[in-house]
Amino acid sequence: MTPLELWGGAECTVNRVGDRFRDQAIETGHHARLKDLDRIAALGVKALRFPVLWERVCPDDPAACDWTWSDSRLARLRDLGVRPIAGLVHHGSGPRRTHLLDPDFGRKLGDYAARVAERYPWIEDWTPVNEPLTTARFAAVYGHWYPHARDEGSFWRALVHQVEGVACAMAAVRAVRPDARLIQTDDLGKTYGTRATQAQVAYDNARRWMGWDLLCGRVVPGHALWERLAGFGLAAKLEALAETACPPDVIGINHYLTSDRFLDEYVSVYPPAMRGGNGSIAYVDTEAVRVLDPAPNGLANALAEAWARYRIPIAITEVHNGCTREEQMRWMRDAWEDAEAARAAGVEVQAVTAWSLFGASGWNTLLTSPGIYEPGVFDVRGGEPRPTAMAPLLQALARGERHDHPALDGEGWWQRDLRVTHHLRPHPEPCARSGRDVGSRRPLLIAGASGTLGRALARTCDVRGLAYVLTDRTMLDLGDAASIAAALDTHEPWAVINAAGWVRVDDAEEDEAACFAANCLGATELAIAASERDIATVSFSSDLVFDGASDRPYIEADPCAPLGAYGRSKAAMEAAIGELFGRHLIVRTAAFFSPWDQHNFAVQAIEALAAGRRFAAAKDQVVSPAYVPDLCNAVLDELIDGTSGILHLANQGAVSWSDFATSVAEACGLPARLVDPVPGAALGWKAARPCHVPLASQRVPSLEAALQAFATTPEVLERIDRAGQEVEAMQTA
């Protein structure tokens, strides 16, 4: 068997919602960057799922094709020695002149495929339609995508028409290149369920194979779903597909953590929004990984079942996890190891595909509204694609080598107890518990056990499965070089995050020497000691290193001009650590707010407003608040990626303190009329504050999203409820 190959793919969906087409290559900027192909080749990718999409090349006149983009990109791929896997429709429904319920969809796609093959006769591998079954579900069962149908008959017609399109396309391609290979992809999961849901479970598990079954000519009388499809008037089309079967040369399995499902008849234990059914019984359809005990070994199971059913070579054609960096890495590692294990068991797995190389936009809303951007192997926030820690992992896998990034150690969330968000249900099939020996893991060392940020970082590491040691001054005293050395030598961390230091801005005016010692001298001593041991560090700076004279958001390269003692201590720290040799990241941030700590502006605002008290806030000082959970996740991602230098991390947005208080009130459903905008000078601060210090930051979610997350946390809801009860008790006393 040939070595396992690394394939790649940039998320390239072009689909239609209503009258609006959406293009992922444009949204991620991939469309405009020819050099992306060099970045991909440098990963060790042997084949690239490449879009020559119908809607992009030929949107209007069937005879008018614009090959400009694909000509230049395919020429570059040939120069780089990367094989393209040509895709013609990717979660789309074709140009406006057709759609998935058009009986002539297949012929029209075949006509387009003929033009593509004539233009690029050297392309061997083809995926004419990506995920036809999944696309039919989203477009014709759930109605998310065009043509927005919501009935079973439309679903089956949409699927059959796409399969006809694959068959017609491959016939046209093979008329030009007889040895062309069909690599047919689809999402492959498995459905489990409680006793009363077994009829639906059986249907779902038969339906999941139908794209491949139709291509293989298997849907004939006697097939489990023949009569069902024939009942919708599709018998003639099924017979034609069976007579001219077009079996895939490679089964392309796309498997996500949401692919395996569990149907639970006991709906009362779930939130009302999750409850549904099939018209006969009520049930909740949820991710199997969230309820089954032990957790399903989904991808390994999919490989084994697909091989047993078809005995056709397999590729894992999408591996992506929209998650924190180490979880993305762990998911890729697990997929690669599952592929290697399957190969050892005799399954012909040819490749594993790193998907969403440049991230994806809006998939949290299933492309029905703007949504969020998820980084991929490269993070495109901020302009030029920035390789994340996924890049060296993929390079190592492509070389057949082990990659030993410390953050990769341990199990993914899908293997840990925190995966369970609903009541556990026993796995209905014999199933061994999966997991890995985490062994002895080098920790992160986090200084600052008594502070908001230190505790929050530790909490975030717990959720992310990152080993850490959280130190207080008895364990690591930044004023004592011997204490610093002992802590580093005892714990042997792979990185140090310094979340300790002086935080009292006004008190610094009275004791600048102590503030300077904590924020500059101690932080620098820690960075020096870490450099001597080749340990990466993160230190925190502030927007108060600026004077506020700029009329735009501050960028990392702007010169420091602090107005007070606290800002001077941070600016001096930046300068000192910036001169050191080693891997040092300095994070400038501002205006913490967190649900986990009462010592922050947002919590003080909600406690006052919920109690009916007025709340004064500066109207003439503009900042970029940082939601602590977002900040912690961003810091850990950047540390894992190996980012160094100065970086701004704050939620995207610029508000005055009074507007921030108003936004907090509105997000929490509290009376914004109780917020009093006042001049900052009226608040009695000793230290001068700059009037305008928003930070330009693109690697953290928007302030609006952060406020919504903050307002819905149990801690905030509890504070609001408690304050309301206190007011009610006082009124009735």
XYZ file of C-alpha atoms in Angstrom:
733
model
C 0.000 0.000 0.000
C 1.330 3.441 -0.896
C 2.084 5.843 1.977
C -0.801 7.808 3.441
C -1.011 11.167 1.669
C -1.851 14.608 2.989
C -4.471 16.344 0.868
C -5.850 19.824 1.408
C -8.824 22.012 0.684
C -9.740 25.654 1.102
C -13.389 26.040 2.110
C -14.893 26.987 -1.239
C -18.677 26.777 -0.898
C -20.717 28.866 -3.301
C -24.359 28.467 -2.424
C -27.605 30.357 -2.631
C -29.943 31.533 0.105
C -32.988 33.251 -1.367
C -31.656 35.418 -4.175
C -28.210 35.857 -2.619
C -25.157 33.829 -3.583
C -22.374 33.477 -1.047
C -18.756 32.680 -1.939
C -16.417 31.417 0.772
C -13.293 31.974 -1.345
C -14.133 35.677 -1.489
C -15.111 35.929 2.183
C -11.813 34.396 3.354
C -9.781 36.358 0.808
C -8.487 33.182 -0.852
C -9.909 34.311 -4.196
C -7.501 37.262 -4.352
C -4.302 35.534 -3.169
C -2.413 33.498 -5.761
C 0.374 32.937 -3.214
C -2.025 30.831 -1.143
C -1.128 27.940 -3.426
C 2.547 28.231 -2.459
C 1.516 28.235 1.189
C -0.487 25.066 0.612
C 2.337 23.312 -1.231
C 4.745 24.157 1.599
C 2.580 22.088 3.957
C 3.418 18.927 2.009
C -0.020 18.646 0.433
C -0.030 16.163 -2.463
C -3.525 16.899 -3.812
C -5.811 19.907 -3.439
C -9.592 19.919 -3.637
C -9.849 22.748 -6.135
C -13.021 24.696 -7.062
C -13.865 25.165 -10.734
C -17.365 25.958 -9.605
C -20.262 26.263 -12.018
C -21.665 29.353 -10.310
C -18.284 31.141 -10.473
C -17.162 30.240 -13.990
C -20.479 30.256 -15.827
C -23.071 32.226 -13.821
C -25.151 33.556 -16.726
C -24.794 32.455 -20.346
C -24.016 28.693 -20.565
C -21.636 29.416 -23.425
C -19.794 32.241 -21.637
C -17.194 30.869 -19.241
C -14.662 33.006 -17.403
C -11.579 30.832 -16.887
C -9.293 33.634 -15.686
C -9.107 32.623 -12.035
C -8.895 28.874 -12.567
C -6.368 29.198 -15.425
C -3.854 31.051 -13.274
C -4.373 28.866 -10.198
C -4.273 25.531 -11.983
C -1.132 26.565 -13.847
C 0.511 27.379 -10.533
C -0.569 24.066 -9.015
C 1.069 22.238 -11.941
C 4.282 24.187 -11.333
C 4.153 23.262 -7.641
C 3.500 19.580 -8.332
C 0.172 19.522 -6.485
C -2.604 17.444 -8.070
C -5.982 19.211 -8.315
C -9.228 17.443 -7.476
C -11.666 19.468 -9.549
C -14.958 20.376 -7.868
C -17.851 21.710 -9.948
C -20.652 22.250 -7.376
C -19.961 22.728 -3.675
C -23.121 22.959 -1.547
C -24.646 24.923 -4.400
C -27.648 24.508 -6.646
C -26.027 25.734 -9.845
C -26.464 29.119 -11.552
C -29.811 30.931 -11.542
C -30.969 29.068 -14.642
C -31.288 25.791 -12.703
C -31.726 24.379 -9.187
C -31.718 21.073 -7.333
C -35.367 20.309 -8.161
C -34.860 20.947 -11.868
C -35.313 17.538 -13.606
C -32.706 18.667 -16.137
C -30.102 19.590 -13.495
C -27.931 16.571 -14.312
C -27.729 17.209 -18.043
C -26.922 20.882 -17.522
C -24.123 20.031 -15.110
C -22.818 17.472 -17.588
C -22.669 20.141 -20.289
C -20.644 22.379 -17.979
C -18.331 19.491 -17.020
C -17.596 18.889 -20.702
C -16.343 22.463 -21.066
C -14.177 22.145 -17.959
C -12.663 18.873 -19.161
C -11.938 20.344 -22.583
C -10.209 23.289 -20.910
C -8.207 21.135 -18.475
C -7.818 17.673 -20.036
C -4.814 16.932 -17.811
C -6.879 16.859 -14.568
C -7.283 13.272 -13.410
C -9.345 13.580 -10.197
C -12.874 14.988 -10.005
C -15.602 15.672 -7.454
C -18.440 17.041 -9.626
C -20.793 17.507 -6.664
C -19.592 17.785 -3.086
C -21.766 16.130 -0.412
C -24.940 15.620 -2.467
C -26.858 13.984 0.368
C -25.926 16.649 2.900
C -26.747 19.412 0.425
C -30.131 17.819 -0.316
C -30.909 17.713 3.406
C -30.029 21.351 4.006
C -31.747 22.605 0.840
C -34.814 20.371 0.649
C -35.528 18.950 4.137
C -34.540 21.807 6.448
C -35.004 24.550 3.851
C -31.868 26.473 4.810
C -30.547 26.753 1.246
C -32.110 27.281 -2.152
C -34.640 26.088 -3.289
C -35.766 26.072 0.383
C -38.013 23.001 0.219
C -39.093 21.186 3.376
C -40.500 17.807 2.434
C -39.193 14.317 1.880
C -40.149 14.098 -1.780
C -38.143 17.217 -2.572
C -35.211 15.806 -0.646
C -35.095 12.614 -2.692
C -35.499 14.505 -5.958
C -32.687 16.898 -5.003
C -30.418 13.971 -4.170
C -31.217 11.998 -7.330
C -30.732 15.076 -9.519
C -27.308 15.704 -7.995
C -26.300 12.075 -8.493
C -27.461 12.332 -12.093
C -25.251 15.415 -12.321
C -22.252 13.438 -11.040
C -22.889 10.650 -13.558
C -23.374 13.061 -16.470
C -20.310 15.059 -15.467
C -18.081 11.996 -15.257
C -19.347 10.728 -18.608
C -18.393 14.075 -20.150
C -15.001 14.143 -18.413
C -14.173 10.561 -19.410
C -15.022 11.359 -23.013
C -11.960 13.617 -22.814
C -9.900 11.639 -20.294
C -10.978 7.999 -20.004
C -8.912 7.322 -16.872
C -10.418 10.205 -14.873
C -11.178 9.252 -11.264
C -14.359 10.073 -9.365
C -13.722 11.004 -5.737
C -17.219 11.189 -4.285
C -17.550 12.971 -0.963
C -20.276 13.124 1.656
C -20.667 13.585 5.372
C -20.785 10.129 6.929
C -22.021 9.691 10.455
C -24.172 7.172 12.260
C -27.439 7.606 14.126
C -28.136 6.001 17.499
C -31.269 6.280 19.592
C -33.549 5.124 22.358
C -36.000 2.243 21.925
C -38.968 4.265 20.671
C -36.863 5.990 17.993
C -35.517 2.833 16.349
C -37.628 3.120 13.192
C -36.232 6.612 12.577
C -32.729 5.413 13.479
C -32.983 2.639 10.885
C -34.179 5.104 8.238
C -31.393 7.577 8.985
C -28.762 4.854 8.847
C -30.055 3.598 5.504
C -30.335 7.115 4.104
C -26.710 8.039 4.900
C -25.394 5.691 2.194
C -27.768 6.747 -0.567
C -25.470 9.043 -2.552
C -22.902 6.287 -2.976
C -25.549 3.561 -3.368
C -27.158 5.465 -6.245
C -23.833 5.946 -8.001
C -23.004 2.268 -7.575
C -26.332 1.244 -9.135
C -27.501 -0.443 -5.950
C -30.891 1.250 -5.593
C -32.981 -1.386 -7.380
C -36.019 -3.398 -6.282
C -35.064 -5.059 -3.016
C -32.988 -2.125 -1.776
C -34.193 -0.919 1.623
C -35.281 2.449 0.204
C -36.347 1.538 -3.335
C -40.063 1.595 -2.641
C -39.788 4.841 -0.711
C -38.144 6.644 -3.638
C -40.347 4.962 -6.219
C -43.327 6.254 -4.272
C -42.168 9.774 -5.062
C -42.161 9.035 -8.803
C -38.434 8.396 -9.116
C -38.491 4.770 -10.317
C -37.505 5.590 -13.911
C -34.571 7.699 -12.794
C -33.418 4.974 -10.395
C -33.540 2.395 -13.179
C -31.505 4.647 -15.461
C -28.876 5.223 -12.763
C -28.640 1.489 -12.123
C -28.215 0.729 -15.814
C -25.369 3.236 -16.210
C -23.755 2.897 -12.796
C -20.896 5.290 -12.062
C -19.244 3.918 -8.942
C -16.675 6.159 -7.260
C -13.009 5.350 -7.617
C -12.537 6.760 -4.129
C -15.118 7.126 -1.358
C -14.560 10.541 0.213
C -15.611 10.568 3.868
C -16.215 13.905 5.562
C -16.737 13.345 9.277
C -17.250 15.992 11.930
C -17.885 15.856 15.663
C -21.521 16.614 14.848
C -21.848 13.803 12.282
C -22.894 11.024 14.667
C -26.383 11.677 16.046
C -28.484 10.417 18.947
C -32.309 10.418 18.913
C -33.800 10.600 22.390
C -37.502 10.103 23.068
C -37.115 11.544 26.590
C -37.507 15.123 25.441
C -38.263 16.576 28.871
C -34.594 16.461 29.888
C -33.636 18.784 27.028
C -34.298 22.487 26.458
C -37.586 23.150 24.607
C -35.770 24.556 21.563
C -34.148 21.171 20.950
C -37.377 19.178 20.875
C -38.717 17.906 17.572
C -39.801 14.671 15.960
C -40.926 13.020 12.760
C -44.673 13.484 13.012
C -45.160 10.088 14.624
C -43.064 10.442 17.766
C -41.379 13.315 19.521
C -37.629 13.168 20.042
C -34.502 15.274 20.334
C -31.843 14.913 17.644
C -28.506 15.792 19.250
C -24.808 15.064 18.824
C -24.067 11.505 19.934
C -20.777 12.662 21.443
C -22.770 14.766 23.925
C -24.765 11.887 25.392
C -23.377 8.421 24.627
C -21.315 6.510 27.190
C -18.740 5.575 26.066
C -18.285 8.248 23.428
C -18.644 7.032 19.833
C -15.443 6.368 17.941
C -17.060 8.025 14.961
C -14.429 8.396 12.259
C -12.853 4.998 12.850
C -16.313 3.445 12.695
C -17.157 5.304 9.475
C -13.983 4.046 7.790
C -14.662 0.451 8.788
C -18.327 0.523 7.739
C -17.678 2.207 4.390
C -14.969 -0.317 3.538
C -17.167 -3.257 4.534
C -20.044 -1.944 2.404
C -18.215 -0.987 -0.801
C -14.631 -2.332 -0.791
C -13.698 0.874 -2.646
C -10.586 2.872 -1.666
C -11.293 5.630 0.836
C -9.980 9.119 1.506
C -10.885 11.239 4.502
C -11.750 14.317 2.458
C -12.461 16.878 5.182
C -10.817 17.173 8.585
C -11.654 20.406 10.373
C -12.722 21.395 13.855
C -13.960 24.926 14.475
C -12.437 25.076 17.933
C -9.459 26.257 19.927
C -6.046 25.665 18.453
C -4.955 22.596 20.383
C -8.342 20.961 19.768
C -7.951 21.567 16.032
C -4.560 19.887 16.269
C -5.867 16.985 18.323
C -8.725 16.362 15.867
C -6.284 16.225 12.960
C -3.942 13.962 14.909
C -6.809 11.624 15.797
C -8.013 11.519 12.180
C -4.528 10.665 10.941
C -4.123 7.943 13.562
C -7.574 6.542 12.719
C -6.528 6.386 9.069
C -3.276 4.625 9.912
C -5.082 2.169 12.177
C -7.629 1.428 9.460
C -4.831 0.820 6.956
C -3.193 -1.593 9.393
C -6.534 -3.444 9.555
C -6.631 -3.802 5.770
C -8.777 -0.783 4.845
C -7.416 0.998 1.776
C -7.287 4.572 3.067
C -5.356 6.752 0.635
C -5.329 10.213 2.189
C -6.371 12.561 4.968
C -7.473 16.045 3.912
C -6.834 19.182 5.939
C -9.954 21.234 5.264
C -10.729 24.914 5.635
C -7.072 25.755 5.097
C -7.855 29.479 5.232
C -10.776 29.196 7.605
C -14.502 29.458 7.055
C -17.055 32.228 7.429
C -20.630 31.940 8.638
C -20.903 28.197 9.128
C -22.191 28.738 12.664
C -25.368 30.008 10.961
C -25.201 27.396 8.169
C -24.480 30.303 5.796
C -27.942 31.781 6.321
C -26.554 34.992 7.877
C -23.095 36.544 8.250
C -21.941 34.569 11.297
C -18.391 34.289 12.584
C -15.046 33.522 10.987
C -13.294 30.335 12.130
C -9.528 30.173 11.558
C -8.173 27.187 9.702
C -4.586 26.070 9.158
C -4.005 29.718 8.304
C -5.669 32.616 10.094
C -6.619 35.381 7.654
C -7.800 37.912 10.224
C -5.650 40.979 9.789
C -4.811 40.580 6.126
C -2.064 38.182 5.091
C -2.667 34.532 6.040
C -0.810 33.672 9.221
C 0.199 30.019 9.698
C -1.145 28.620 12.948
C 0.274 25.712 14.939
C -1.646 23.453 12.559
C 0.928 24.175 9.829
C 3.966 22.464 11.418
C 1.715 19.601 12.511
C 0.632 18.993 8.919
C 4.189 19.291 7.647
C 5.289 16.620 10.097
C 2.406 14.312 9.179
C 3.167 14.741 5.479
C 6.756 13.649 6.159
C 5.593 10.681 8.206
C 7.032 12.172 11.380
C 5.734 12.718 14.891
C 4.924 16.256 15.973
C 5.514 17.008 19.643
C 3.995 20.402 20.377
C 3.218 20.348 24.131
C -0.292 21.706 23.563
C -1.050 18.650 21.435
C -0.690 16.359 24.440
C -3.836 14.987 25.969
C -7.279 14.071 24.768
C -9.659 16.184 22.734
C -12.804 17.477 24.387
C -14.735 14.725 22.606
C -12.884 12.183 24.767
C -13.197 13.988 28.097
C -16.044 14.238 30.605
C -16.818 17.837 29.686
C -18.161 16.612 26.323
C -21.384 15.590 28.102
C -23.940 18.400 28.044
C -27.069 16.245 28.457
C -28.012 13.114 30.374
C -25.693 10.204 29.632
C -27.156 7.301 27.667
C -25.450 3.911 27.394
C -23.912 3.199 24.010
C -26.297 0.761 22.272
C -23.489 -1.244 20.652
C -20.466 -3.063 22.114
C -17.870 -0.317 22.195
C -14.542 0.046 23.956
C -13.740 3.321 25.622
C -11.387 5.312 23.454
C -8.658 7.477 24.849
C -4.929 7.972 24.988
C -2.248 7.787 27.622
C -1.465 11.414 28.304
C 1.628 10.427 30.270
C 3.745 13.128 31.834
C 2.838 16.455 30.260
C 4.930 19.608 30.403
C 2.691 22.324 31.817
C 2.122 25.953 31.192
C 3.240 28.024 34.154
C 0.802 30.829 34.974
C 1.940 33.500 37.433
C -0.829 35.338 39.233
C -3.024 33.025 41.288
C -4.636 35.909 43.153
C -5.613 37.947 40.109
C -8.566 38.016 37.756
C -6.530 37.116 34.698
C -4.432 34.365 36.281
C -7.481 32.538 37.618
C -9.314 32.988 34.327
C -6.392 31.566 32.362
C -6.293 28.544 34.657
C -10.021 28.050 34.242
C -9.644 28.225 30.452
C -6.798 25.705 30.510
C -9.041 23.323 32.454
C -11.700 23.544 29.744
C -9.160 23.129 26.960
C -7.343 20.198 28.533
C -4.028 22.049 28.830
C -1.784 21.079 31.725
C -0.789 24.082 33.838
C 0.610 25.212 37.166
C -0.926 28.359 38.684
C 1.518 30.064 41.023
C 1.159 32.581 43.816
C 3.983 34.620 45.366
C 5.031 31.787 47.656
C 5.693 29.626 44.584
C 7.048 32.320 42.263
C 8.048 35.742 43.539
C 8.772 38.122 40.662
C 10.917 40.191 43.010
C 13.236 37.277 43.754
C 15.504 35.886 41.013
C 16.101 32.685 42.982
C 12.360 32.100 43.311
C 11.904 32.574 39.563
C 14.688 30.124 38.752
C 13.381 27.543 41.215
C 9.863 27.697 39.781
C 11.084 27.273 36.200
C 13.461 24.444 37.082
C 10.948 22.636 39.275
C 8.001 22.664 36.886
C 9.917 22.708 33.565
C 7.100 24.507 31.728
C 7.003 24.796 27.951
C 5.760 28.378 28.321
C 5.174 30.980 31.020
C 2.260 33.407 31.163
C 2.882 36.323 33.475
C -0.559 37.416 34.679
C 0.845 38.883 37.899
C 1.819 42.474 38.577
C 0.549 45.812 39.791
C -2.997 46.596 38.615
C -4.062 49.599 40.765
C -3.718 52.466 38.312
C -4.434 55.321 40.747
C -2.283 53.905 43.567
C 0.662 53.773 41.165
C 0.761 57.577 41.258
C 1.576 57.390 44.985
C 4.114 54.524 44.728
C 5.584 54.508 41.252
C 8.704 52.614 42.349
C 6.695 49.643 43.594
C 4.556 49.647 40.455
C 7.685 49.783 38.275
C 9.313 46.946 40.208
C 6.294 44.689 39.760
C 5.343 45.534 36.192
C 8.753 46.071 34.612
C 11.628 44.726 36.702
C 9.945 41.507 37.844
C 8.365 40.823 34.455
C 11.712 41.366 32.711
C 13.562 39.136 35.176
C 11.049 36.358 34.491
C 11.467 36.771 30.726
C 15.267 36.684 31.012
C 15.179 33.487 33.060
C 12.761 31.915 30.600
C 14.973 32.898 27.654
C 17.945 31.186 29.268
C 15.890 27.973 29.365
C 14.357 28.382 25.869
C 10.879 28.850 27.360
C 8.303 31.022 25.598
C 6.634 33.813 27.580
C 3.519 35.961 27.496
C 3.406 39.302 29.300
C 0.524 41.761 29.492
C 0.599 45.446 28.703
C -2.136 48.055 28.502
C -3.802 50.709 26.386
C -2.470 53.138 29.004
C 0.918 53.131 27.266
C -0.717 55.620 24.852
C -1.650 59.245 25.418
C -4.958 59.150 23.518
C -4.001 61.856 21.046
C -4.663 59.676 18.004
C -7.954 60.004 16.174
C -7.864 56.349 15.083
C -7.490 53.001 16.855
C -3.950 52.330 17.990
C -1.907 49.687 16.182
C 0.997 47.681 17.537
C 3.639 49.858 15.853
C 2.410 53.121 17.382
C 4.949 54.689 19.785
C 4.251 54.665 23.500
C 3.483 57.981 25.217
C 2.029 57.155 28.659
C 0.348 59.797 30.794
C 0.824 58.147 34.194
C 2.966 55.895 36.363
C 1.111 52.694 35.507
C 1.452 53.308 31.776
C 5.153 54.148 32.196
C 5.762 50.840 33.977
C 4.128 48.898 31.150
C 5.928 50.855 28.424
C 9.262 50.197 30.155
C 8.428 46.491 30.368
C 7.637 46.389 26.643
C 10.957 48.017 25.810
C 12.991 45.771 28.108
C 11.468 42.468 27.018
C 11.473 43.573 23.402
C 15.275 43.688 23.478
C 15.623 40.123 24.768
C 16.529 37.107 22.699
C 13.880 34.415 22.776
C 10.186 33.803 22.182
C 8.302 36.581 23.925
C 4.752 37.765 23.286
C 3.519 41.023 24.802
C -0.264 41.371 24.747
C -1.706 44.857 24.965
C -5.262 44.759 26.218
C -7.701 46.918 28.141
C -10.876 47.266 30.190
C -11.353 43.692 31.384
C -14.872 42.445 31.928
C -15.682 38.965 33.082
C -18.565 36.978 34.550
C -16.161 35.166 36.887
C -14.945 38.094 38.958
C -16.773 40.943 40.672
C -13.864 43.370 40.398
C -14.607 44.681 36.931
C -16.604 47.520 35.436
C -19.322 45.435 33.764
C -20.186 43.429 36.881
C -20.240 46.582 38.997
C -22.596 48.121 36.458
C -25.075 45.227 36.445
C -25.093 44.966 40.228
C -25.912 48.664 40.549
C -28.503 48.718 37.768
C -30.179 45.476 38.876
C -30.512 46.989 42.332
C -32.085 50.126 40.876
C -29.114 52.360 41.648
C -27.720 54.966 39.295
C -24.314 54.243 37.767
C -21.887 56.968 36.698
C -19.441 56.313 33.865
C -17.067 58.472 31.859
C -18.475 59.793 28.614
C -15.220 61.300 27.341
C -12.870 58.300 27.470
C -13.013 55.754 24.637
C -11.627 52.229 25.042
C -11.791 48.744 23.516
C -13.083 46.430 26.265
C -11.707 42.892 26.515
C -14.040 40.064 27.514
C -11.814 37.891 29.683
C -12.956 34.482 28.340
C -12.286 35.695 24.778
C -8.969 37.180 25.824
C -7.816 33.978 27.523
C -8.677 31.841 24.526
C -6.957 34.242 22.148
C -3.823 34.403 24.301
C -3.578 30.614 24.473
C -4.116 30.280 20.716
C -1.393 32.838 20.001
C 0.981 31.172 22.452
C 0.407 27.766 20.852
C 0.956 29.303 17.408
C 4.313 30.693 18.529
C 3.380 34.352 18.055
C 5.958 36.805 19.362
C 6.353 40.563 19.572
C 3.590 42.993 20.541
C -0.016 42.095 19.807
C -3.284 43.907 20.552
C -6.017 41.628 21.886
C -9.346 43.246 22.720
C -12.859 42.786 21.448
C -13.473 44.538 18.147
C -15.142 47.842 18.905
C -14.558 51.261 20.459
C -16.884 52.739 23.096
C -16.864 55.310 25.827
C -17.185 53.924 29.335
C -20.721 55.301 29.567
C -21.708 53.735 26.245
C -20.144 50.490 27.438
C -22.289 50.599 30.572
C -25.368 51.263 28.447
C -24.523 48.310 26.192
C -24.068 46.066 29.235
C -27.453 47.173 30.535
C -29.178 46.519 27.209
C -27.565 43.100 26.810
C -28.647 42.120 30.326
C -32.150 43.551 30.111
C -31.463 46.190 32.769
C -32.575 49.856 32.811
C -30.028 51.761 30.716
C -31.696 55.030 31.807
C -29.893 54.620 35.156
C -26.496 55.082 33.488
C -25.183 58.613 34.049
C -22.645 59.774 31.430
C -20.243 62.098 33.228
C -16.849 63.685 32.490
C -14.023 61.411 33.562
C -12.645 64.219 35.708
C -15.765 64.008 37.857
C -14.971 60.447 38.959
C -12.117 61.429 41.265
C -9.320 59.443 39.666
C -5.765 60.369 40.682
C -4.101 59.110 37.504
C -4.645 60.833 34.195
C -6.507 58.706 31.653
C -6.172 59.106 27.888
C -9.369 60.229 26.212
C -9.218 57.993 23.122
C -7.330 54.665 23.234
C -9.240 52.050 21.220
C -6.963 49.182 20.165
C -6.983 47.872 16.611
C -7.496 44.152 17.141
C -8.831 41.566 14.696
C -8.151 38.258 16.443
C -10.884 38.492 19.058
C -14.671 38.432 18.470
C -16.734 41.598 18.289
C -17.749 43.485 21.409
C -21.407 42.849 20.549
C -20.834 39.083 20.520
C -18.868 39.300 23.756
C -21.648 41.222 25.498
C -24.216 38.628 24.450
C -21.991 35.858 25.782
C -21.398 37.761 29.031
C -25.088 38.479 29.566
C -26.126 34.846 29.229
C -23.570 33.277 31.569
C -24.990 31.619 34.700
C -22.827 33.851 36.884
C -24.260 37.075 35.449
C -27.821 35.781 35.474
C -27.379 34.799 39.101
C -26.007 38.236 40.047
C -28.948 39.966 38.378
C -31.426 37.639 40.070
C -29.782 38.084 43.466
C -29.788 41.874 43.176
C -33.447 41.795 42.152
C -34.338 39.654 45.154
C -32.519 42.041 47.478
C -34.483 44.981 46.063
C -37.745 43.077 46.458
C -36.862 42.165 50.050
C -36.122 45.797 50.881
C -39.386 46.933 49.321
C -41.426 44.448 51.331
C -39.554 45.016 54.603
